[in-house]
Amino acid sequence: MMRVAIVLFALSAWQNHFGSLRCQGFQLQPFSHVSHDRVVERNMIGVSSESDQEAPLAQEGEVPTNTPARQSLPDHLELRPIPGKGLGVITKVPIACHSVVGDYVGEVITTQVKDRRYLDVQKHLRDAHDVEWETSRIERGQTVSGDYLYGVTMPGGADPIYIDAEDEYESLWTRFLNHASPPDNNVNPKSIHESYDGKPRVWFVANRDIQVGEELCFDYGDDYWLPGESVY
């Protein structure tokens, strides 16, 4: 999937970009890119029973098509190639405004783990678990870019925690949501640091009525785009 498939904001711009945005009592939280150098409670949409079975290993660099993220796609949605974007999510039914369309699910990691895994300047701090984590991703045809991190602000000034949905064996279909600039974005992200089960939750809500055949997209924000990149 192309890097532009998930919004990622510079860490320093979080509060400036989203500080005044609120929706249904929860503060909207931006995605966070860990570096410009490149480097939830279980979703209400259930993963199909096939995803509980171990998928066959792919050759290194080859992405399997039967990952849990792809199998989790509900029947009313379709994963389809989108010109200039990679894969995208198309709805086959109308979606009413304010409907919850899905949760953003992945590995929940601390700021320290995120930095060790994705920042070049901290790779020397990696432990054996981090090395095993990277090896496992590569062997299963998963990328290690840090481009699917969602930062969730914690209370009391504590370091944020992150949901990392890059690994298709640890995430759901929402990792394939693409960008669209306003007014073409039709879903908004929301987050809370602790849901009823004690875990962080990130989810997407329709910001208007969505028609059959539309691609589900949200605004990545200005801070995602690097100089010289096209914003559509």
Coordinates of C-alpha atoms in Angstrom, one line a residue:
M1 CA 0.0 0.0 0.0
M2 CA 1.3 3.5 -0.8
R3 CA 2.5 5.7 2.0
V4 CA -0.2 8.2 1.4
A5 CA -2.8 5.6 2.5
I6 CA -2.7 6.7 6.1
V7 CA -2.4 10.3 7.5
L8 CA 0.6 11.0 9.7
F9 CA 1.2 14.3 11.3
A10 CA 4.5 15.8 12.6
L11 CA 4.6 15.4 16.3
S12 CA 5.3 19.0 16.9
A13 CA 2.1 20.1 15.1
W14 CA -0.5 18.0 17.0
Q15 CA -2.1 20.6 19.2
N16 CA -1.8 23.4 16.7
H17 CA -3.7 21.4 14.1
F18 CA -6.4 19.8 16.2
G19 CA -6.5 21.7 19.5
S20 CA -9.9 23.3 18.8
L21 CA -11.6 20.3 17.2
R22 CA -14.1 18.3 19.3
C23 CA -16.8 15.8 18.4
Q24 CA -19.4 14.2 20.7
G25 CA -17.3 15.1 23.7
F26 CA -14.1 13.5 22.6
Q27 CA -11.1 15.4 21.4
L28 CA -10.0 14.5 17.8
Q29 CA -6.5 13.2 17.8
P30 CA -4.2 13.3 14.7
F31 CA -2.1 10.6 13.2
S32 CA 1.6 11.1 13.9
H33 CA 4.5 10.5 11.7
V34 CA 7.5 9.6 13.7
S35 CA 10.1 11.1 11.4
H36 CA 10.3 12.9 8.1
D37 CA 13.3 10.8 7.4
R38 CA 11.0 7.9 6.4
V39 CA 11.3 5.8 8.5
V40 CA -8.9 -0.2 20.3
E41 CA -11.0 -2.1 22.0
R42 CA -11.6 -4.8 19.4
N43 CA -13.4 -3.4 16.4
M44 CA -17.2 -3.8 16.3
I45 CA -16.7 -5.2 12.8
G46 CA -15.8 -8.8 13.5
V47 CA -12.9 -10.6 11.8
S48 CA -14.0 -13.5 9.7
S49 CA -13.3 -17.0 11.1
E50 CA -10.7 -17.7 8.4
S51 CA -8.5 -14.9 9.9
D52 CA -8.2 -17.0 13.1
Q53 CA -6.3 -19.5 11.1
E54 CA -2.6 -19.0 10.4
A55 CA -2.2 -17.6 6.9
P56 CA 0.6 -19.2 4.8
L57 CA 3.9 -17.3 4.9
A58 CA 4.7 -15.2 1.8
Q59 CA 8.1 -14.8 0.2
E60 CA 10.0 -11.9 1.6
G61 CA 8.5 -8.6 0.4
E62 CA 5.3 -10.3 -0.9
V63 CA 2.1 -9.2 0.7
P64 CA -0.5 -12.1 1.1
T65 CA -4.1 -11.4 0.2
N66 CA -5.6 -13.3 3.0
T67 CA -4.3 -11.3 6.0
P68 CA -6.7 -10.5 8.9
A69 CA -6.8 -6.8 7.9
R70 CA -8.1 -7.8 4.4
Q71 CA -10.4 -10.5 5.7
S72 CA -11.9 -8.1 8.2
L73 CA -13.5 -6.0 5.5
P74 CA -17.3 -6.2 6.0
D75 CA -19.6 -7.3 3.2
H76 CA -20.9 -3.8 2.6
L77 CA -17.4 -2.5 1.7
E78 CA -15.0 -3.3 -1.1
L79 CA -11.2 -3.1 -1.2
R80 CA -10.3 -1.8 -4.7
P81 CA -7.2 -0.3 -6.5
I82 CA -7.5 3.5 -6.6
P83 CA -5.5 5.3 -9.3
G84 CA -2.6 7.2 -7.7
K85 CA -3.4 5.9 -4.2
G86 CA -2.9 2.2 -4.1
L87 CA -5.8 0.3 -2.4
G88 CA -8.9 2.1 -1.1
V89 CA -12.2 1.3 0.5
I90 CA -15.4 1.6 -1.5
T91 CA -18.9 1.4 0.1
K92 CA -21.6 -0.7 -1.6
V93 CA -24.4 0.7 0.6
P94 CA -25.4 4.2 1.8
I95 CA -23.8 5.2 5.1
A96 CA -25.7 7.8 7.2
C97 CA -24.1 10.8 8.6
H98 CA -22.6 10.3 12.2
S99 CA -22.5 6.5 11.7
V100 CA -19.4 4.7 13.1
V101 CA -17.8 3.2 10.1
G102 CA -15.0 1.3 11.8
D103 CA -12.2 1.2 14.4
Y104 CA -8.5 1.7 13.8
V105 CA -6.8 -1.3 15.4
G106 CA -3.2 -2.4 15.7
E107 CA -0.3 -3.0 18.0
V108 CA -0.5 -0.6 21.0
I109 CA 3.0 0.6 21.8
T110 CA 4.6 3.2 24.0
T111 CA 6.5 6.3 22.8
Q112 CA 9.7 4.6 23.8
V113 CA 9.0 1.5 21.8
K114 CA 7.9 3.6 18.8
D115 CA 11.1 5.5 18.9
R116 CA 13.3 2.5 19.1
R117 CA 11.6 0.8 16.2
Y118 CA 11.2 3.7 13.8
L119 CA 13.8 6.4 14.6
D120 CA 17.2 5.8 13.1
V121 CA 18.9 7.7 15.9
Q122 CA 17.5 5.3 18.5
K123 CA 17.9 2.0 16.7
H124 CA 21.0 1.3 18.8
L125 CA 18.6 1.0 21.8
R126 CA 16.7 -1.9 20.3
D127 CA 16.3 -4.9 22.5
A128 CA 15.9 -8.6 21.4
H129 CA 12.1 -8.2 21.2
D130 CA 12.5 -5.3 18.8
V131 CA 14.8 -7.3 16.6
E132 CA 12.4 -10.3 16.6
W133 CA 9.5 -7.9 15.8
E134 CA 11.3 -6.5 12.7
T135 CA 12.4 -10.0 11.5
S136 CA 8.8 -11.3 11.9
R137 CA 7.4 -8.5 9.8
I138 CA 9.9 -8.9 7.0
E139 CA 9.4 -12.7 6.9
R140 CA 5.6 -12.2 6.6
G141 CA 5.9 -9.7 3.8
Q142 CA 5.0 -6.7 6.0
T143 CA 6.7 -3.3 5.8
V144 CA 8.5 -1.5 8.5
S145 CA 8.0 2.2 7.7
G146 CA 6.2 3.7 10.7
D147 CA 3.6 5.2 8.4
Y148 CA 0.6 3.7 10.1
L149 CA 1.0 5.1 13.6
Y150 CA -1.9 6.9 15.4
G151 CA -0.8 8.9 18.4
V152 CA -3.3 9.0 21.3
T153 CA -2.8 11.8 23.8
M154 CA -2.6 10.8 27.4
P155 CA -3.9 12.8 30.4
G156 CA -1.6 14.7 32.8
G157 CA 1.1 15.4 30.2
A158 CA 2.2 11.7 30.0
D159 CA 3.8 10.5 26.8
P160 CA 1.3 9.6 24.1
I161 CA 0.7 6.0 23.2
Y162 CA 0.5 4.7 19.7
I163 CA -1.7 2.3 17.6
D164 CA 0.5 0.9 14.9
A165 CA -1.7 -0.6 12.1
E166 CA 1.1 -1.3 9.6
D167 CA 1.2 -5.0 10.2
E168 CA -1.8 -6.6 8.3
Y169 CA -1.8 -9.5 10.8
E170 CA -2.4 -7.1 13.7
S171 CA -4.8 -4.6 12.1
L172 CA -8.1 -4.2 10.4
W173 CA -9.4 -2.8 7.1
T174 CA -9.4 0.8 8.2
R175 CA -5.6 0.8 7.6
F176 CA -6.5 1.1 3.9
L177 CA -8.5 4.4 4.2
N178 CA -7.0 7.0 1.9
H179 CA -6.7 10.8 2.0
A180 CA -9.1 13.4 0.6
S181 CA -9.0 17.1 1.1
P182 CA -12.1 18.9 2.4
P183 CA -14.8 18.9 1.3
D184 CA -14.2 15.5 -0.3
N185 CA -13.3 13.8 3.0
N186 CA -16.4 11.9 4.2
V187 CA -15.2 10.4 7.5
N188 CA -13.4 11.9 10.5
P189 CA -11.1 10.1 13.0
K190 CA -11.8 10.3 16.8
S191 CA -9.9 8.8 19.7
I192 CA -10.0 8.3 23.5
H193 CA -7.1 7.2 25.6
E194 CA -9.2 4.7 27.6
S195 CA -12.4 3.0 26.5
Y196 CA -14.7 0.9 28.6
D197 CA -12.3 -2.0 28.4
G198 CA -9.3 0.0 29.7
K199 CA -7.7 0.2 26.2
P200 CA -7.3 3.2 23.8
R201 CA -9.8 3.4 21.1
V202 CA -9.6 5.1 17.7
W203 CA -12.5 5.1 15.3
F204 CA -14.0 6.8 12.2
V205 CA -17.3 8.5 11.9
A206 CA -19.1 9.6 8.8
N207 CA -19.2 13.4 8.6
R208 CA -22.0 13.4 6.0
D209 CA -24.3 11.0 4.2
I210 CA -22.1 8.8 2.0
Q211 CA -23.5 7.4 -1.2
V212 CA -23.1 4.0 -2.8
G213 CA -19.8 3.8 -4.8
E214 CA -18.0 6.4 -2.8
E215 CA -14.5 5.8 -1.5
L216 CA -14.2 6.3 2.3
C217 CA -11.5 9.0 2.9
F218 CA -10.4 11.4 5.5
D219 CA -8.2 14.5 5.6
Y220 CA -4.6 13.6 6.5
G221 CA -3.8 17.3 7.4
D222 CA -1.2 19.7 6.0
D223 CA 1.6 18.4 8.2
Y224 CA 1.5 14.9 6.6
W225 CA 2.8 16.1 3.2
L226 CA 6.5 16.5 2.6
P227 CA 7.8 19.4 0.4
G228 CA 7.2 18.7 -3.3
E229 CA 4.4 16.1 -2.7
S230 CA 1.1 16.5 -4.5
V231 CA -1.9 17.0 -2.3
Y232 CA -5.2 15.8 -3.7

